[in-house]
Tab-separated table of C-alpha atoms and ligand atoms in Angstrom:
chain	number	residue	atom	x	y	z
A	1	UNK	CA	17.093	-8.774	26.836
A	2	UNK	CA	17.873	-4.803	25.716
A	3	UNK	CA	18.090	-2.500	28.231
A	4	UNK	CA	17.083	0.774	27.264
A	5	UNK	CA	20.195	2.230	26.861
A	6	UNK	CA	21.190	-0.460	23.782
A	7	UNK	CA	17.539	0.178	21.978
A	8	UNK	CA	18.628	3.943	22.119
A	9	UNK	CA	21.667	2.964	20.124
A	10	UNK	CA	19.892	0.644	18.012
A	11	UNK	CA	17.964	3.273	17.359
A	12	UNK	CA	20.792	5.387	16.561
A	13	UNK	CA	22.253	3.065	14.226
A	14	UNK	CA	19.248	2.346	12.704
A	15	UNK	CA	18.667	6.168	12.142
A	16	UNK	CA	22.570	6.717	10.366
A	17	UNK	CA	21.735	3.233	8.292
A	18	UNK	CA	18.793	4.793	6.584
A	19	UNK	CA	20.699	7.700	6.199
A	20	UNK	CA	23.136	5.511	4.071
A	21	UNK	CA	19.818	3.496	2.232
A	22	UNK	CA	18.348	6.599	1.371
A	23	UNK	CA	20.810	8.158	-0.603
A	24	UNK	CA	21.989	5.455	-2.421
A	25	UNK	CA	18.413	4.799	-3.147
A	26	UNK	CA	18.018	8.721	-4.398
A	27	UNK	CA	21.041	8.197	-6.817
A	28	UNK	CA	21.329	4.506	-7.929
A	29	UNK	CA	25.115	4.129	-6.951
A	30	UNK	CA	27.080	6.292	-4.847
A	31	UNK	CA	31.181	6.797	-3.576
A	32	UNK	CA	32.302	6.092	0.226
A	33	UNK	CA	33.157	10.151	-0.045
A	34	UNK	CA	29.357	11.080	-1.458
A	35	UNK	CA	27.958	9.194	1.364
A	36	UNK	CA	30.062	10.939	3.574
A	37	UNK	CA	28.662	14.516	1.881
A	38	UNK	CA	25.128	13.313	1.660
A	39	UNK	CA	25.068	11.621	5.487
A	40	UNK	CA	26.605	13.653	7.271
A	41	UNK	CA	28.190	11.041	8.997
A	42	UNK	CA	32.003	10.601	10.079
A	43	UNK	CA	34.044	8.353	8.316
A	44	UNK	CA	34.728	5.897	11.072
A	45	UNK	CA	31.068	5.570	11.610
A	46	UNK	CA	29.945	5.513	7.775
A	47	UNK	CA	32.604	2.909	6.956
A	48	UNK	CA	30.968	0.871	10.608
A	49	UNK	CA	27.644	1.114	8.653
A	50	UNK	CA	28.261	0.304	4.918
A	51	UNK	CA	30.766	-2.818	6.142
A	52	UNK	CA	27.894	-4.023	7.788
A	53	UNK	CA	25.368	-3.434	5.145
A	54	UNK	CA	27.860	-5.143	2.811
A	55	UNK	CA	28.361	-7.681	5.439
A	56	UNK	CA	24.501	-8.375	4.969
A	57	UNK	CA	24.048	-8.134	1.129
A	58	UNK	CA	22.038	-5.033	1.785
A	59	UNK	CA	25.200	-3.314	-0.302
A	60	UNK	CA	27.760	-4.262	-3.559
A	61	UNK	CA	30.325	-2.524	-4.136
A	62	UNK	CA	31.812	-2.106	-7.503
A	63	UNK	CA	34.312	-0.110	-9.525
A	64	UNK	CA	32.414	2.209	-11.335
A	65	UNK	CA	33.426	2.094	-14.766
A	66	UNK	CA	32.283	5.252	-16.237
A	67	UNK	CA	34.112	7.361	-13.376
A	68	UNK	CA	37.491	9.226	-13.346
A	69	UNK	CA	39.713	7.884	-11.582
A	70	UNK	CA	40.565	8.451	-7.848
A	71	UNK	CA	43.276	10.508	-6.927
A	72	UNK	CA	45.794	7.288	-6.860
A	73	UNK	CA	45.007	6.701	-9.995
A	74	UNK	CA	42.993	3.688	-9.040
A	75	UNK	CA	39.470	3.439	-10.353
A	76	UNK	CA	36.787	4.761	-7.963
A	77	UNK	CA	34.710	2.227	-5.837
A	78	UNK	CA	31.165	2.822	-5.777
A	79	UNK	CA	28.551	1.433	-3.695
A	80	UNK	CA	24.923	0.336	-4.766
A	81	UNK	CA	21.833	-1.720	-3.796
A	82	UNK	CA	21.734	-5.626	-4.143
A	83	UNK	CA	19.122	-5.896	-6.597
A	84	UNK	CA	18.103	-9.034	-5.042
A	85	UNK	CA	17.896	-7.624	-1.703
A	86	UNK	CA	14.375	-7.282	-0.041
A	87	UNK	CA	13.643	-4.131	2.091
A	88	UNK	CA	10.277	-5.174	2.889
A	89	UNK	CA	8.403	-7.726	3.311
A	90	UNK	CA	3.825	-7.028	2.709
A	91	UNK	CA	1.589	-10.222	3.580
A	92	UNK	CA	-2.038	-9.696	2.950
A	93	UNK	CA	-4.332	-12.126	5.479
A	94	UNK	CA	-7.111	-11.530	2.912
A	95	UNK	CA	-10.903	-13.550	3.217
A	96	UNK	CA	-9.859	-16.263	0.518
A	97	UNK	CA	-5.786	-15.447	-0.050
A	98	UNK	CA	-3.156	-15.055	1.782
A	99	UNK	CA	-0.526	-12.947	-0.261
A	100	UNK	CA	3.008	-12.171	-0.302
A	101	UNK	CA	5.318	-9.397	-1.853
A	102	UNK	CA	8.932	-8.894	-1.231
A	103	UNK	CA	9.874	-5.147	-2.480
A	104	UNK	CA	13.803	-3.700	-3.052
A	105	UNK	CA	14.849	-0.696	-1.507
A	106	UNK	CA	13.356	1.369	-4.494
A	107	UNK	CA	10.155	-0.052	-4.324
A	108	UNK	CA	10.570	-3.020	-7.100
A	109	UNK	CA	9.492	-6.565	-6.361
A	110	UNK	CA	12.134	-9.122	-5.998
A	111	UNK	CA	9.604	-11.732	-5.208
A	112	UNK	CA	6.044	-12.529	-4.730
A	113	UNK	CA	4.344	-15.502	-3.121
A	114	UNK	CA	0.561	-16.986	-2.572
A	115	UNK	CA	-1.548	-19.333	-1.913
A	116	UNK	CA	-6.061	-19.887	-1.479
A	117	UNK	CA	-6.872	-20.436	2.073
A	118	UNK	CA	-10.793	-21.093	3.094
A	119	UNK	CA	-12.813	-17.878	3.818
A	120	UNK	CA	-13.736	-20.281	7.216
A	121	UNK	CA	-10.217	-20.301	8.332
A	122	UNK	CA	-9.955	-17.873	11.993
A	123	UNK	CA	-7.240	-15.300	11.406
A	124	UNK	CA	-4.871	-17.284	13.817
A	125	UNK	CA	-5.040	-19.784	11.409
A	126	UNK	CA	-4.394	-17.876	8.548
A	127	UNK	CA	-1.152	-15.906	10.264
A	128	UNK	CA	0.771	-19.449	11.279
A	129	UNK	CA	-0.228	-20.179	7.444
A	130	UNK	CA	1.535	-16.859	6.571
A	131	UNK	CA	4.622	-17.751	8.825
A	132	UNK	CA	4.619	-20.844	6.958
A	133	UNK	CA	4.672	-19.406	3.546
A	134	UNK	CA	7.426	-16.580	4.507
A	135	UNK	CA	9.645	-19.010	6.416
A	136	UNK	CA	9.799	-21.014	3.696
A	137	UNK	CA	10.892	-18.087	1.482
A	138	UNK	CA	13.560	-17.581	4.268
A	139	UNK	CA	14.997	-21.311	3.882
A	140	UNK	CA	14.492	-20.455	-0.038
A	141	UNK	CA	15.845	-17.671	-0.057
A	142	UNK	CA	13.845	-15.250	-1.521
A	143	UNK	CA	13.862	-13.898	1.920
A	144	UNK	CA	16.895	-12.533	3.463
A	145	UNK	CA	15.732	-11.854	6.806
A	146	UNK	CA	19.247	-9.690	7.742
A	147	UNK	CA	17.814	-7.105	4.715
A	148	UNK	CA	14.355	-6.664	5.751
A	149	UNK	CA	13.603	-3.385	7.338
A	150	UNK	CA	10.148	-3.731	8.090
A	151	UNK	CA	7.118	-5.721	7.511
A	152	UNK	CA	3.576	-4.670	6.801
A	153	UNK	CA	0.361	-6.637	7.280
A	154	UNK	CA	-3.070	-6.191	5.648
A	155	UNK	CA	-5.739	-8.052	7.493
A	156	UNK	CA	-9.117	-8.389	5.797
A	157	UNK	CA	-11.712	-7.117	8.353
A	158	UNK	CA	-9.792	-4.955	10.864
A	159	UNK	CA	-8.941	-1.921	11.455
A	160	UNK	CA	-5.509	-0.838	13.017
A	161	UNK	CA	-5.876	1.953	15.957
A	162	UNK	CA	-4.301	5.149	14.541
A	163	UNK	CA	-2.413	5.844	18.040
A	164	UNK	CA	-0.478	2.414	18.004
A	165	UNK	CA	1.149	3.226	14.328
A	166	UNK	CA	3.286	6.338	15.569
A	167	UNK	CA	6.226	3.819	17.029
A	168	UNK	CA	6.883	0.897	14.414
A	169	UNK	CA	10.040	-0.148	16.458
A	170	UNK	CA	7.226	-0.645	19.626
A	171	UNK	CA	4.887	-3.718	19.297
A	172	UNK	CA	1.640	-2.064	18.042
A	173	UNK	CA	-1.359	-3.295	19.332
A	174	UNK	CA	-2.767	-6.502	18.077
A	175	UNK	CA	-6.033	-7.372	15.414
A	176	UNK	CA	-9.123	-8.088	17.427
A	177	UNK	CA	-8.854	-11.947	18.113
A	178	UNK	CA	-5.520	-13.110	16.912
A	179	UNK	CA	-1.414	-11.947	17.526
A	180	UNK	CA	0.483	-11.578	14.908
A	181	UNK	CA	3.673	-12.950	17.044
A	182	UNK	CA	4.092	-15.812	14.773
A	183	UNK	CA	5.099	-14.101	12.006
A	184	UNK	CA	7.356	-11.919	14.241
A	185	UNK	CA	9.051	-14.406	14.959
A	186	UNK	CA	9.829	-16.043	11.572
A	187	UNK	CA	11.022	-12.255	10.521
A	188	UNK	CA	12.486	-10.409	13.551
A	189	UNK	CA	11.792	-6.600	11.640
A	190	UNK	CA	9.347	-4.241	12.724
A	191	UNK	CA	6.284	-5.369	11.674
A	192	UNK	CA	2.778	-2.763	11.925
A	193	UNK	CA	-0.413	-3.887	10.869
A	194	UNK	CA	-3.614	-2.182	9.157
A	195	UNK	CA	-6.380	-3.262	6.925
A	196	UNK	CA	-5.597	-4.938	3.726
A	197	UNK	CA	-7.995	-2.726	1.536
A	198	UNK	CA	-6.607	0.067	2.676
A	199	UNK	CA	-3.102	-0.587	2.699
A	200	UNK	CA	-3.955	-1.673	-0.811
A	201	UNK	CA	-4.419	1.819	-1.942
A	202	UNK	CA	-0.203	2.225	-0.861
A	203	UNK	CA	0.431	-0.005	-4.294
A	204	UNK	CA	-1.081	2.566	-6.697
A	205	UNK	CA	0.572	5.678	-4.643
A	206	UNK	CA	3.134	7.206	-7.138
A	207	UNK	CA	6.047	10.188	-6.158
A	208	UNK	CA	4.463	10.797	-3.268
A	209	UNK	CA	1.110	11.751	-4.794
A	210	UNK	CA	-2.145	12.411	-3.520
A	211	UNK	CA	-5.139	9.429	-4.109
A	212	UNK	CA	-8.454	8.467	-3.719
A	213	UNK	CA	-8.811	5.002	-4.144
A	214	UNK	CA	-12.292	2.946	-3.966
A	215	UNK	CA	-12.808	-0.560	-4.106
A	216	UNK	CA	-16.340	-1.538	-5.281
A	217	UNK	CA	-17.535	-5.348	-4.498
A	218	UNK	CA	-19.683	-6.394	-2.175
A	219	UNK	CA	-19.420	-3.603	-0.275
A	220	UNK	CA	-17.578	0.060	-0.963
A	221	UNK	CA	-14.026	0.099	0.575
A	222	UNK	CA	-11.696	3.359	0.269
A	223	UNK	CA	-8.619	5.124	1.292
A	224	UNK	CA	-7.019	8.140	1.046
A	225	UNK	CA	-3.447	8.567	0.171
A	226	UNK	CA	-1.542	11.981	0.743
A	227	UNK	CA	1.772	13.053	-0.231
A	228	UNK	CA	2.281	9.353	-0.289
A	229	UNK	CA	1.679	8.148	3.077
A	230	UNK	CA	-2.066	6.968	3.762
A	231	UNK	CA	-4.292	8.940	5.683
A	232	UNK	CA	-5.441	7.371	8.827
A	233	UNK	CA	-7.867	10.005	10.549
A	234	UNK	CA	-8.254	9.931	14.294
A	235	UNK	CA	-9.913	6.622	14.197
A	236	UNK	CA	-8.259	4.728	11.822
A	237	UNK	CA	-11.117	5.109	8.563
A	238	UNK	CA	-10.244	8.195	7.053
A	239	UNK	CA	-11.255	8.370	3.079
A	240	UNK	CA	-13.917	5.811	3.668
A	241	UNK	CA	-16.512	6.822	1.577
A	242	UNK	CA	-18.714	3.516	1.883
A	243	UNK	CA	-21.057	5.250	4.446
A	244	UNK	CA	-21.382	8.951	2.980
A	245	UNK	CA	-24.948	9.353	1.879
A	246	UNK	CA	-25.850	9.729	-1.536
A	247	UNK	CA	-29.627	9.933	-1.058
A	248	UNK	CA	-30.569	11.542	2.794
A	249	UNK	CA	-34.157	9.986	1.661
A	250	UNK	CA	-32.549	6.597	0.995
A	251	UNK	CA	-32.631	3.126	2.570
A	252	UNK	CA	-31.570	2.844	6.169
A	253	UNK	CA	-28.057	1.411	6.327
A	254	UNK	CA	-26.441	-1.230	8.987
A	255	UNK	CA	-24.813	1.634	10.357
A	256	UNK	CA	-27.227	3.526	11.765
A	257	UNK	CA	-27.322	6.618	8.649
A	258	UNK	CA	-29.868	6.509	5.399
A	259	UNK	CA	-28.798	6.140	1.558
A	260	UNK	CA	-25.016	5.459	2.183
A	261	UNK	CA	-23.169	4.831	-1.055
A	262	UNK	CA	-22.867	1.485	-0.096
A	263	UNK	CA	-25.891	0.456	0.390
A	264	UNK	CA	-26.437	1.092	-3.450
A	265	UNK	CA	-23.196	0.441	-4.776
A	266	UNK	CA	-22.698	-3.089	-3.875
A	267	UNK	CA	-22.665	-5.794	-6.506
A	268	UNK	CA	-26.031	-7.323	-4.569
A	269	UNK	CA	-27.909	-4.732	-5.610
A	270	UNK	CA	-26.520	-3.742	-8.657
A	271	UNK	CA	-27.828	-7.314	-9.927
A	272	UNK	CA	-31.107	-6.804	-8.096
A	273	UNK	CA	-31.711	-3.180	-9.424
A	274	UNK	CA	-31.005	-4.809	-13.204
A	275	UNK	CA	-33.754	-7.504	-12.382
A	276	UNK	CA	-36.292	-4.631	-11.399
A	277	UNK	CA	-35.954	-2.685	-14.282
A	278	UNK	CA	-36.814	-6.318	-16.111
A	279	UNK	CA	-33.453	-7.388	-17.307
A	280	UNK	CA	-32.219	-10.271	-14.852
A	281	UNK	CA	-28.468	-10.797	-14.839
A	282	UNK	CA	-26.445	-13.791	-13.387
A	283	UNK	CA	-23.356	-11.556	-12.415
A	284	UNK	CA	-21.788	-8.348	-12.743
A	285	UNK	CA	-19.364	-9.773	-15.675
A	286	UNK	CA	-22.480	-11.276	-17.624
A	287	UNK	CA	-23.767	-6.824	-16.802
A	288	UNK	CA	-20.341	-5.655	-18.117
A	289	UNK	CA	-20.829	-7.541	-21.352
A	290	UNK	CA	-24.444	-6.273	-21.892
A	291	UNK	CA	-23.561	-2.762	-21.334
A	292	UNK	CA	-20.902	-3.116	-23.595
A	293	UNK	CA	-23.208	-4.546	-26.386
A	294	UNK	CA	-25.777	-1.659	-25.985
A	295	UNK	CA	-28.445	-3.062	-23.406
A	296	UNK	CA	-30.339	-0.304	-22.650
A	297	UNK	CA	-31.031	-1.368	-19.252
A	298	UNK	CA	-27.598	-2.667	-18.233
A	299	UNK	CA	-26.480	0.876	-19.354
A	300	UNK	CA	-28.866	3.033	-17.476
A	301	UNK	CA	-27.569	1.227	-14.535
A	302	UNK	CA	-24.622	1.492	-14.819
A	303	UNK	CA	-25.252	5.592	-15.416
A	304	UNK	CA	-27.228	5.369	-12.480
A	305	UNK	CA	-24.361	3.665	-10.102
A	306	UNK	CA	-22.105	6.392	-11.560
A	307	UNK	CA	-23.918	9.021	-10.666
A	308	UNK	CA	-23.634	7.776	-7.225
A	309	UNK	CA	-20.457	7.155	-6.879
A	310	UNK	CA	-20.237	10.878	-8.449
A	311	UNK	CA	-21.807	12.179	-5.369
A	312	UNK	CA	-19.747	10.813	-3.005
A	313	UNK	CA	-16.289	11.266	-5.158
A	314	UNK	CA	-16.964	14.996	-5.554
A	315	UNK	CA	-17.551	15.112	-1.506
A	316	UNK	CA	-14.408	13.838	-1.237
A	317	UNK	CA	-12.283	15.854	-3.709
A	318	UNK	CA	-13.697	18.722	-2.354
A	319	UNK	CA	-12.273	18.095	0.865
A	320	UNK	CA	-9.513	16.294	0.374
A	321	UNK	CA	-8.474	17.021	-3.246
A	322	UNK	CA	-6.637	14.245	-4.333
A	323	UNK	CA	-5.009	14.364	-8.220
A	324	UNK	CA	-6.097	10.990	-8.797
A	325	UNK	CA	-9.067	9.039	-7.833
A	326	UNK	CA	-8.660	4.972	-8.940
A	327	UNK	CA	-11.226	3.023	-8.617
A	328	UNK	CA	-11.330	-0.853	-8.343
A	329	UNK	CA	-13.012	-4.194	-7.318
A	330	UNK	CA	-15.679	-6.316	-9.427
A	331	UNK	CA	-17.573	-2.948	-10.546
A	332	UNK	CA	-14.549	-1.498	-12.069
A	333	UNK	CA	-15.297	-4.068	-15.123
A	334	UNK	CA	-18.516	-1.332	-16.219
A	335	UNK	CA	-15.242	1.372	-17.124
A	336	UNK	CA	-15.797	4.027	-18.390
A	337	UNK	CA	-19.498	4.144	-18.384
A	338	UNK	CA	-19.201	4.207	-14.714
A	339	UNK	CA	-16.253	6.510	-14.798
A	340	UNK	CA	-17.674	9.067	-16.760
A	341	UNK	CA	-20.533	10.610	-14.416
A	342	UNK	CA	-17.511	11.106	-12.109
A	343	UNK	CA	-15.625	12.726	-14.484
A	344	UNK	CA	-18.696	14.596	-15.925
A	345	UNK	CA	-19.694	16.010	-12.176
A	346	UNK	CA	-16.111	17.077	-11.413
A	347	UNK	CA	-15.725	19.377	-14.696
A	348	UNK	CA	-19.473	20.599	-13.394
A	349	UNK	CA	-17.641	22.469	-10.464
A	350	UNK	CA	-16.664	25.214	-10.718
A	351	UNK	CA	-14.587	26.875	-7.929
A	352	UNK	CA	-12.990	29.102	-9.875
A	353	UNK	CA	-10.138	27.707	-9.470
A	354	UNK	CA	-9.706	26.712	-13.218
A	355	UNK	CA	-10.149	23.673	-14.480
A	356	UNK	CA	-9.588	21.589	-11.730
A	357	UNK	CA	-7.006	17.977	-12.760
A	358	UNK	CA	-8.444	15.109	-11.540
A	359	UNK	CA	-7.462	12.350	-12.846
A	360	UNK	CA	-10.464	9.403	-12.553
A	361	UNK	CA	-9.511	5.928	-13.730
A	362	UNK	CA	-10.048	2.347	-13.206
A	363	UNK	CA	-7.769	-0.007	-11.093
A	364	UNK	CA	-5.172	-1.863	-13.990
A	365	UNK	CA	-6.082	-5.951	-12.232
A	366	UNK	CA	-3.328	-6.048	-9.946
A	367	UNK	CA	-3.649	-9.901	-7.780
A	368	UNK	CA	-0.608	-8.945	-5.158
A	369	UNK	CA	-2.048	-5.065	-4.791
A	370	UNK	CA	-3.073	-5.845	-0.624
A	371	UNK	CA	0.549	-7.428	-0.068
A	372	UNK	CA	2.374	-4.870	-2.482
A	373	UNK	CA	0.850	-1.883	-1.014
A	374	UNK	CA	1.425	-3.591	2.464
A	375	UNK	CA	5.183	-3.399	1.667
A	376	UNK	CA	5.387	-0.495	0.223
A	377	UNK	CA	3.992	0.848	3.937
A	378	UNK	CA	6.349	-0.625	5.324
A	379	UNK	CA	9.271	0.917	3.048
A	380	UNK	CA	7.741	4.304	3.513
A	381	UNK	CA	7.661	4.185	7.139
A	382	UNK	CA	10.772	2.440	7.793
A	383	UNK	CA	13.104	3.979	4.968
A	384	UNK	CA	11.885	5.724	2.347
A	385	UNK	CA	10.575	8.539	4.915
A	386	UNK	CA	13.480	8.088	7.141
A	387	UNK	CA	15.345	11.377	6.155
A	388	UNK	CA	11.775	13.251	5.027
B	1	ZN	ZN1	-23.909	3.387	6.134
């Protein structure tokens, strides 16, 4: 067991190693002497750290053939990331899918894993499936558990308690009905947890940029990314935009409020609004098509769910003025007839600001996007934002 006194100098060591990660990250390859200018650190204790990171195929060192040579005439040694190396590990417990990704320490994937599970299976059931999946990517491996940093898990359906993400190196508290201690133990990193859709949003977030990002399906799901990390809020739902009201005259919502953007914007009643206005449609792709071939009623829905979603985007940028906004799900298949009220009411306001860059587009179809942006979480909390 660790007494306090060794997870201090864990902690220590932990700190100086991501020192080490994070500038050979920022510049590709990098001497023994650079590190020592860029770290900080002494010698004795920089060479500790990069023998063990070699140790664990974190590192390779190389001579770098483009250099001068080093003072004994000898070609310098550089050091650089394992390509192969994984940094982080994102698993996505989604309804139907449980998903994979295994990202470098700049952010690329080295693998990706996944596999249908029944939308009946409990959550306990689908995390020993997950520890499954990544222990066998271990015994493969695609996983090398002495590289992994950290681990990030999306769960469909929960919500992670803002307080418990401050410490990742503390257990944070577990998902309503289920403990995520299987997977802990197949990978022994720091593991934190939040919802998938949300941590979804972390796979489109791009040099530390500032997003909006809005999932439309059966329901509206959204988060808000800024200056690259996601924004959490006091209570764990900040940028959810599902429950702003669009229509204060509207129908009364589940949660208590009248004429929420969800309760419009679902696919449900999409299809039931076409079937009102007299054109009945099987699904939303069968919609897309008929908009696209000039169906006057497809189209004025699909203005109509724009306009919408308008509302409640502009509410948001106001506020929170993100420099993208990307929106995805099924109703991302109407494009840009459903992207262009949102553009349209943006370049309406004017707060004399000039014109105001927003950039609104639709989600490219990205399968691993809850495990990748569950990763790429974990990377920014563990490594990425070690030095920031
Ligand atoms: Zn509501």
């Amino acid at each position: 067991m660790l007494t306090p006194d060794d997870s201090a100098l864990q902690a220590v060591r932990r700190r100086h190693e991501l020192r080490v990660l994070d500038s050979v990250v920022a510049h590709g390859s990098r001497t023994r002497r650079e590190l020592e200018e860029d770290t900080k650190l002494s010698r004795t204790t920089l060479s500790a750290i990069v023998g063990d990171l070699r140790l664990r195929g974190v590192l390779t060192e190389h001579s770098q053939e483009f250099h001068a040579a080093g003072r004994n005439g000898r070609p310098t040694k550089a050091l650089s990331l394992n390509p192969t190396a994984g940094a982080a590990v994102g698993i996505e417990l989604g309804r139907r899918r449980i998903s994979i990704s295994v990202l470098g320490f700049d952010g690329t994937a080295v693998a990706h894993e996944r596999s249908d599970v029944s939308s009946s299976v409990p959550l306990d059931g689908k995390i020993a499936l997950a520890a499954d999946m990544v222990a066998n990517l271990i015994r493969d491996g695609r996983i090398n558990p002495e590289t992994v940093i950290g681990t990030g898990v999306g769960i469909a359906s929960r919500h992670a308690n803002p307080a418990s993400l401050s410490d990742g190196i503390d257990h944070q508290s577990e998902p309503r009905g289920a403990t995520l201690d299987p997977l802990r133990q197949v990978l022994p990193a720091p593991l934190l947890w939040d919802n998938n859709i949300r941590l979804a949003a972390m796979a489109y977030e791009r040099d530390n940029d500032d997003l909006l990002y809005v999932v439309l399906s059966a329901g509206v799901s959204s988060a808000m990314v800024t200056g690259g990390k996601l924004l959490r809020g006091g209570n764990g739902i900040a940028g959810e935009l599902g429950h702003i009201s669009v229509d204060f005259a509207g129908p009364a919502c589940w949660c208590g409020r009248h004429g929420c953007l969800e309760s419009f914007v679902n696919e449900a009643n999409i299809l039931m609004e076409v079937a009102r206005r007299g054109q009945p449609l099987a699904s939303i792709a069968d919609m897309a098509v008929a908009a696209e071939q000039g169906d006057g009623i497809a189209t004025n829905v699909v203005s109509w769910a724009g306009e919408l979603l308008a509302r409640a985007v502009v509410g948001a940028c106001v506020l929170l003025d993100p420099s993208r906004v990307v929106i995805a799900g099924e109703l991302s298949q109407f494009g840009e007839p459903l992207l262009e009220p949102v553009r349209h009411a943006l370049a309406e306001q004017n707060l004399d600001l000039g014109p105001r860059a927003t950039e609104v587009t639709t989600a490219p179809f990205a399968p691993n996007a809850g495990s990748d942006g569950a990763a790429r979480m974990a990377l920014k909390h563990w490594a990425l934002a070690a030095t920031s």
